Structure formats: C-alpha cells, structure tokens
C-alpha cells in the first residue's frame, strides 16, 4: 500500500509537509482536499481526519493528522536522511524545540496577519479594520523579530546548526506566506533575509512548486 | 550532574512537566522561576532559556525549552515507562498527535479564557470587558466540545487508548486551569468529567501537589 498524503497547498503546514516528503523522497500518493470547496469538513475526508483539517496521512490504514506529528512518524518509519530529523537525542531535541515553539509564536503571528490582511478581505469583499490589521501586524513583527534575534542571532546558517532540517522547512513556509500577503519579512532583518534565500535555494525546485498556488495572492493582495 | 528543572507552578506546561517528572521518577533538581517577580525575563534565567519562558531544563549543560520537546528528550534519554510516551511508532504518533493538536486548540482556548477571566483582572484591578470575555469563553467551549467529541468520543478511557500517557497529563493541566478560573469544564460534557476524575486519581498525589498553588485563584476568581 502506498502512503496517502492529504493536503491543500493553500495551507502552510500542507506545503511544509509536501516539501518534506519530496526532499526525503518518501513515496506517496497525492490526495488533494479543496479547502475552498469545504471538502475538509465533509465525508469522505472526515473519515481520514475527524478534525477536518489538512494535512493528514493514511499509511495503510493508520490515519494521522497534525503536520509535526506526521514528520516524526515518517522519520521513525522511513529511511529519512539524518539532517532532516536527526536520530541523535540532542539533535532531535533541537529540531523539536523549534517545531514546538513555532505553533504559538511564528505560526500564530504569521497566519493571523495573512488571514486578516488577505484571506478575509478576499472572502468577504471587505477591507480589514485598521485596528485589527495594526494589532496582527504588530504581533507578526514581534514573532519575526524573535526569529531574527533568538533563532538566527548566533550566526548559524540554519535554525539548529550547520545542516538544514524540518525546522527550516516549516519556518520558511510560515514566513513566505506573509511575503505573498504583501509584507516583506526580510526588511530590517538581514539574517532572516540571508537565511530565507539559502533555504529557498536548498529546497529548490520543491519549494517553488509548493508555492506556485500562492502566486495569485501576491497579485490579489496588491489590489486590496 | 543532576537534571535541573526550571518552572513556575503558575504555568500549566510547568505543572504538566513537573507531574511527568514525578510519575516517571526521573531524578531532578527543582529550580523555581518566579513569574510574578519577572525572573523569567532576567538573567540568570535568560542564559538557561533565551525565550524567557517556563519551563526549561539544563541537562548537564544541554539547555532545552518547550515542554513537549522536553517530554520527548527525556523519554529518549531516560528509562521512561512505555505508557507515558510509547516507543512503538504508532503509539508514539498517537501521543504526538494530541500534543501537537493541543497548542492551537485546547491550550489557546483555555489559556486565553483564564488570562481574560482571572489573570488580567487580578493584575490590573479591572474586570474584563463583556465582549472579550464572551469571545474567549466561546472559544474555550469550542475547544472543550472538540475534546469531548473528537478525543473522548470513542469511549476509550484515555486520550490515546487504554493506558494513560503524557497526552492526558498535558490535557488535564489545561482543563483544570479553567476550573480554577471559575468555569466548570465538565458541565454538559459527561465523558470529560469521567476522564478528568480518572486522570486526577491516577496521577495522585503529584497532580494535586502541582495544583496547590492554583487554589488561591479559585478564591480570587469567585470575587471578580
């Protein structure tokens, strides 16, 4: 049985995991779930993931959601090169530390900005209120400053050392999204700029392929 | 060298990890960091955790933050009974799925309610606005309903099956906090009520010891 991967490239963890599957060369069948049609909240998808979110996997009947849990499961089960998710205890803990930190910091900060600045206005036809846009822009900038100063502050080329890992993939996908939403995350953050360019290049062409779909938002957001 | 554990029992992940350390009998030195005095934002603590949050560990010079990352590190390094964090790939993935899910769902829902209903009024002397209290109460209730229906819906005694795991510890600490904040999370949620009572009993006396400090909030919140 082939591993089935359920995703929509509109979702940043879906993109991150798609890139992870590509760079680690894990054979999988791509199963698209169209968020814009509400397919994630209906059967048959709810039988794959009862939470009605993407991404998820079905590995010969074993169903699992939550992108970070899936990275760990795949790294435990498949032959994944050590740099992406290290096998040694401390190296793995360092990647875990970022993946756990990012949920309520980088991910929340960037996702709320993108929703407020781009997604909601596109869905409702109404521009965001100045107050909420200002609040979410500030939160995002705080997260990005933390990223620049606390994660990239020591000058290492990647988030957890000298090798690219799953942490870099997840971080880049969150940060790239705000760039597509009309905000330059690298402005005033030179380390983030150098790091993002390095990660884009290392993950080429999978990274660019996963972000093709977001191009439409760059155009749309410039008109809002 | 002894493992140093830095925490404040005012923080729910600090309580969860303290209970985890107790039930797994991992030898450690307790290092309290007083949030109310701002010790988490100052040296010497910032040299342990540059993010200025609790909990964190220092394991013979290896410093690690993020409670879920710490659970994994300790389970990899120490002899932790299998039920708390399973060694088999699928069992571990099931615990991971909950721990990842909880950040932006149960944790965000419960923590924002507690902050709005109890912490901010205590710090500022001002009651919460009705609008924000209503919004965060609704979010918390949605998370608790998801917990009742999606995690406990199939009638298993614990979150991931027939044995208690780290997932149950983290979930109970989040949910217990709203109970201390003056909201009964079990009302209208019979499965949650039975599960919470079972977990409290299984984790006794460590669970009760970790929550002693929160008793003052039960009294304080009843006066707000």
CSV table of N, CA and C in Angstrom, one decimal, chain A residues 50-51 53 62-66 68-69 72-73 76-77 85 89-90 92-94 96-97 99-101 103-105 107-108 146 150-151 156, chain B residues 50-51 53 62-66 68-69 72-73 76-77 85 89-90 92-94 96-97 99-101 103-105 107-108 146 150-151 156:
chain,number,residue,atom,x,y,z
A,50,UNK,N,-10.8,13.3,11.5
A,50,UNK,CA,-12.0,13.7,12.1
A,50,UNK,C,-12.0,15.2,12.5
A,51,UNK,N,-10.8,15.8,12.6
A,51,UNK,CA,-10.7,17.2,12.9
A,51,UNK,C,-11.0,18.1,11.8
A,53,UNK,N,-9.2,19.1,9.2
A,53,UNK,CA,-8.1,20.0,8.8
A,53,UNK,C,-7.1,19.3,7.9
A,62,UNK,N,-3.4,3.4,8.8
A,62,UNK,CA,-3.1,4.2,10.0
A,62,UNK,C,-3.2,5.6,9.7
A,63,UNK,N,-4.2,6.3,10.3
A,63,UNK,CA,-4.6,7.7,9.9
A,63,UNK,C,-4.0,8.6,11.0
A,64,UNK,N,-3.3,9.7,10.5
A,64,UNK,CA,-2.7,10.6,11.4
A,64,UNK,C,-2.8,12.0,10.9
A,65,UNK,N,-3.1,12.9,11.8
A,65,UNK,CA,-3.1,14.4,11.5
A,65,UNK,C,-2.1,15.1,12.3
A,66,UNK,N,-2.0,16.4,12.1
A,66,UNK,CA,-1.0,17.3,12.7
A,66,UNK,C,0.4,17.1,12.0
A,68,UNK,N,3.4,18.2,12.4
A,68,UNK,CA,4.6,17.9,13.1
A,68,UNK,C,4.6,16.5,13.6
A,69,UNK,N,3.5,16.0,14.0
A,69,UNK,CA,3.4,14.6,14.4
A,69,UNK,C,3.7,13.7,13.2
A,72,UNK,N,7.4,13.4,12.5
A,72,UNK,CA,8.1,12.4,13.4
A,72,UNK,C,7.7,11.0,13.1
A,73,UNK,N,6.5,10.7,12.8
A,73,UNK,CA,6.1,9.4,12.4
A,73,UNK,C,6.8,8.9,11.1
A,76,UNK,N,10.4,8.2,11.9
A,76,UNK,CA,10.6,7.0,12.6
A,76,UNK,C,10.5,5.8,11.7
A,77,UNK,N,9.5,5.8,10.8
A,77,UNK,CA,9.2,4.7,10.0
A,77,UNK,C,10.0,4.5,8.7
A,85,UNK,N,15.6,15.2,10.2
A,85,UNK,CA,15.1,15.0,11.6
A,85,UNK,C,16.1,14.0,12.2
A,89,UNK,N,19.8,12.1,20.2
A,89,UNK,CA,18.8,12.7,21.1
A,89,UNK,C,18.9,14.2,21.1
A,90,UNK,N,20.1,14.8,21.2
A,90,UNK,CA,20.1,16.3,21.3
A,90,UNK,C,19.8,17.0,20.0
A,92,UNK,N,17.8,15.9,17.7
A,92,UNK,CA,16.4,15.8,17.5
A,92,UNK,C,15.6,16.8,18.4
A,93,UNK,N,16.1,16.9,19.7
A,93,UNK,CA,15.5,17.8,20.6
A,93,UNK,C,15.6,19.3,20.1
A,94,UNK,N,16.7,19.6,19.4
A,94,UNK,CA,16.8,21.0,18.9
A,94,UNK,C,15.8,21.3,17.8
A,96,UNK,N,12.9,19.6,17.5
A,96,UNK,CA,11.6,19.6,18.2
A,96,UNK,C,11.4,21.0,18.9
A,97,UNK,N,12.4,21.5,19.5
A,97,UNK,CA,12.3,22.8,20.2
A,97,UNK,C,11.7,23.9,19.3
A,99,UNK,N,10.0,23.3,16.4
A,99,UNK,CA,8.7,22.9,15.9
A,99,UNK,C,7.6,23.2,17.0
A,100,UNK,N,8.0,23.0,18.2
A,100,UNK,CA,7.0,23.3,19.3
A,100,UNK,C,6.9,24.8,19.5
A,101,UNK,N,8.0,25.5,19.5
A,101,UNK,CA,7.9,26.9,19.7
A,101,UNK,C,7.1,27.6,18.6
A,103,UNK,N,4.4,26.9,16.9
A,103,UNK,CA,2.9,26.9,16.9
A,103,UNK,C,2.3,28.2,17.4
A,104,UNK,N,2.7,28.6,18.6
A,104,UNK,CA,2.1,29.8,19.3
A,104,UNK,C,2.9,31.0,19.1
A,105,UNK,N,3.9,31.0,18.3
A,105,UNK,CA,4.7,32.2,18.1
A,105,UNK,C,4.7,32.5,16.6
A,107,UNK,N,3.9,30.7,13.9
A,107,UNK,CA,2.8,30.3,13.1
A,107,UNK,C,1.6,31.2,13.4
A,108,UNK,N,1.3,31.4,14.7
A,108,UNK,CA,0.1,32.2,15.1
A,108,UNK,C,0.3,33.6,14.5
A,146,UNK,N,11.6,38.0,16.9
A,146,UNK,CA,12.1,36.9,17.8
A,146,UNK,C,12.9,35.9,16.9
A,150,UNK,N,16.4,35.6,18.2
A,150,UNK,CA,16.6,34.5,19.1
A,150,UNK,C,16.9,33.1,18.3
A,151,UNK,N,16.5,33.0,17.1
A,151,UNK,CA,16.8,31.8,16.4
A,151,UNK,C,18.0,31.9,15.4
A,156,UNK,N,24.5,30.9,12.9
A,156,UNK,CA,24.5,29.6,12.3
A,156,UNK,C,23.7,29.7,11.0
B,50,UNK,N,16.7,31.5,26.5
B,50,UNK,CA,16.7,32.8,25.8
B,50,UNK,C,15.3,33.4,25.5
B,51,UNK,N,14.3,32.5,25.4
B,51,UNK,CA,13.0,32.9,25.1
B,51,UNK,C,12.3,33.5,26.3
B,53,UNK,N,10.8,32.0,28.9
B,53,UNK,CA,9.5,31.4,29.3
B,53,UNK,C,9.9,30.2,30.1
B,62,UNK,N,23.2,20.9,28.6
B,62,UNK,CA,22.3,20.9,27.4
B,62,UNK,C,21.0,21.6,27.8
B,63,UNK,N,20.8,22.8,27.3
B,63,UNK,CA,19.6,23.6,27.7
B,63,UNK,C,18.5,23.4,26.6
B,64,UNK,N,17.3,23.2,27.1
B,64,UNK,CA,16.2,23.0,26.2
B,64,UNK,C,14.9,23.6,26.8
B,65,UNK,N,14.1,24.2,25.9
B,65,UNK,CA,12.8,24.8,26.3
B,65,UNK,C,11.7,24.1,25.5
B,66,UNK,N,10.5,24.5,25.8
B,66,UNK,CA,9.3,23.9,25.1
B,66,UNK,C,9.0,22.6,25.8
B,68,UNK,N,6.8,20.2,25.4
B,68,UNK,CA,6.6,19.0,24.6
B,68,UNK,C,7.9,18.4,24.1
B,69,UNK,N,8.8,19.3,23.7
B,69,UNK,CA,10.2,18.9,23.2
B,69,UNK,C,10.9,18.3,24.4
B,72,UNK,N,9.8,14.7,25.0
B,72,UNK,CA,10.4,13.7,24.0
B,72,UNK,C,11.9,13.5,24.4
B,73,UNK,N,12.6,14.6,24.7
B,73,UNK,CA,14.0,14.4,25.0
B,73,UNK,C,14.2,13.5,26.2
B,76,UNK,N,13.5,9.9,25.4
B,76,UNK,CA,14.6,9.3,24.6
B,76,UNK,C,15.8,9.0,25.4
B,77,UNK,N,16.0,9.8,26.4
B,77,UNK,CA,17.3,9.7,27.2
B,77,UNK,C,17.2,8.8,28.4
B,85,UNK,N,5.1,7.7,27.2
B,85,UNK,CA,5.5,8.1,25.8
B,85,UNK,C,6.0,6.9,25.1
B,89,UNK,N,6.2,3.0,17.0
B,89,UNK,CA,6.0,4.1,16.1
B,89,UNK,C,4.6,4.7,16.1
B,90,UNK,N,3.6,3.8,16.1
B,90,UNK,CA,2.2,4.2,16.0
B,90,UNK,C,1.7,4.8,17.4
B,92,UNK,N,3.5,6.1,19.7
B,92,UNK,CA,4.1,7.4,19.9
B,92,UNK,C,3.5,8.5,19.0
B,93,UNK,N,3.1,8.1,17.8
B,93,UNK,CA,2.5,9.1,16.9
B,93,UNK,C,1.1,9.5,17.4
B,94,UNK,N,0.4,8.6,18.1
B,94,UNK,CA,-0.9,9.0,18.6
B,94,UNK,C,-0.8,10.0,19.8
B,96,UNK,N,1.9,12.0,20.1
B,96,UNK,CA,2.3,13.2,19.4
B,96,UNK,C,1.1,14.0,18.8
B,97,UNK,N,0.2,13.3,18.2
B,97,UNK,CA,-0.9,13.9,17.5
B,97,UNK,C,-1.7,14.8,18.5
B,99,UNK,N,-0.5,16.0,21.4
B,99,UNK,CA,0.4,17.1,21.9
B,99,UNK,C,0.5,18.2,20.9
B,100,UNK,N,0.6,17.9,19.6
B,100,UNK,CA,0.6,18.9,18.6
B,100,UNK,C,-0.7,19.7,18.4
B,101,UNK,N,-1.8,18.9,18.5
B,101,UNK,CA,-3.1,19.5,18.3
B,101,UNK,C,-3.4,20.5,19.4
B,103,UNK,N,-1.8,22.7,21.1
B,103,UNK,CA,-1.2,24.0,21.2
B,103,UNK,C,-2.2,25.1,20.7
B,104,UNK,N,-2.7,24.9,19.5
B,104,UNK,CA,-3.6,25.9,18.9
B,104,UNK,C,-5.0,25.7,19.2
B,105,UNK,N,-5.4,24.6,19.9
B,105,UNK,CA,-6.8,24.3,20.2
B,105,UNK,C,-7.0,24.4,21.7
B,107,UNK,N,-5.0,24.4,24.3
B,107,UNK,CA,-4.2,25.3,25.1
B,107,UNK,C,-4.6,26.7,24.9
B,108,UNK,N,-4.7,27.1,23.6
B,108,UNK,CA,-5.0,28.5,23.3
B,108,UNK,C,-6.4,28.8,23.9
B,146,UNK,N,-14.7,20.0,21.3
B,146,UNK,CA,-13.9,19.2,20.5
B,146,UNK,C,-13.2,18.1,21.3
B,150,UNK,N,-14.3,14.7,19.9
B,150,UNK,CA,-13.3,14.2,19.0
B,150,UNK,C,-12.2,13.4,19.6
B,151,UNK,N,-11.9,13.7,20.9
B,151,UNK,CA,-10.9,12.9,21.6
B,151,UNK,C,-11.4,11.8,22.5
B,156,UNK,N,-12.9,5.4,24.8
B,156,UNK,CA,-11.6,4.9,25.4
B,156,UNK,C,-11.4,5.6,26.7
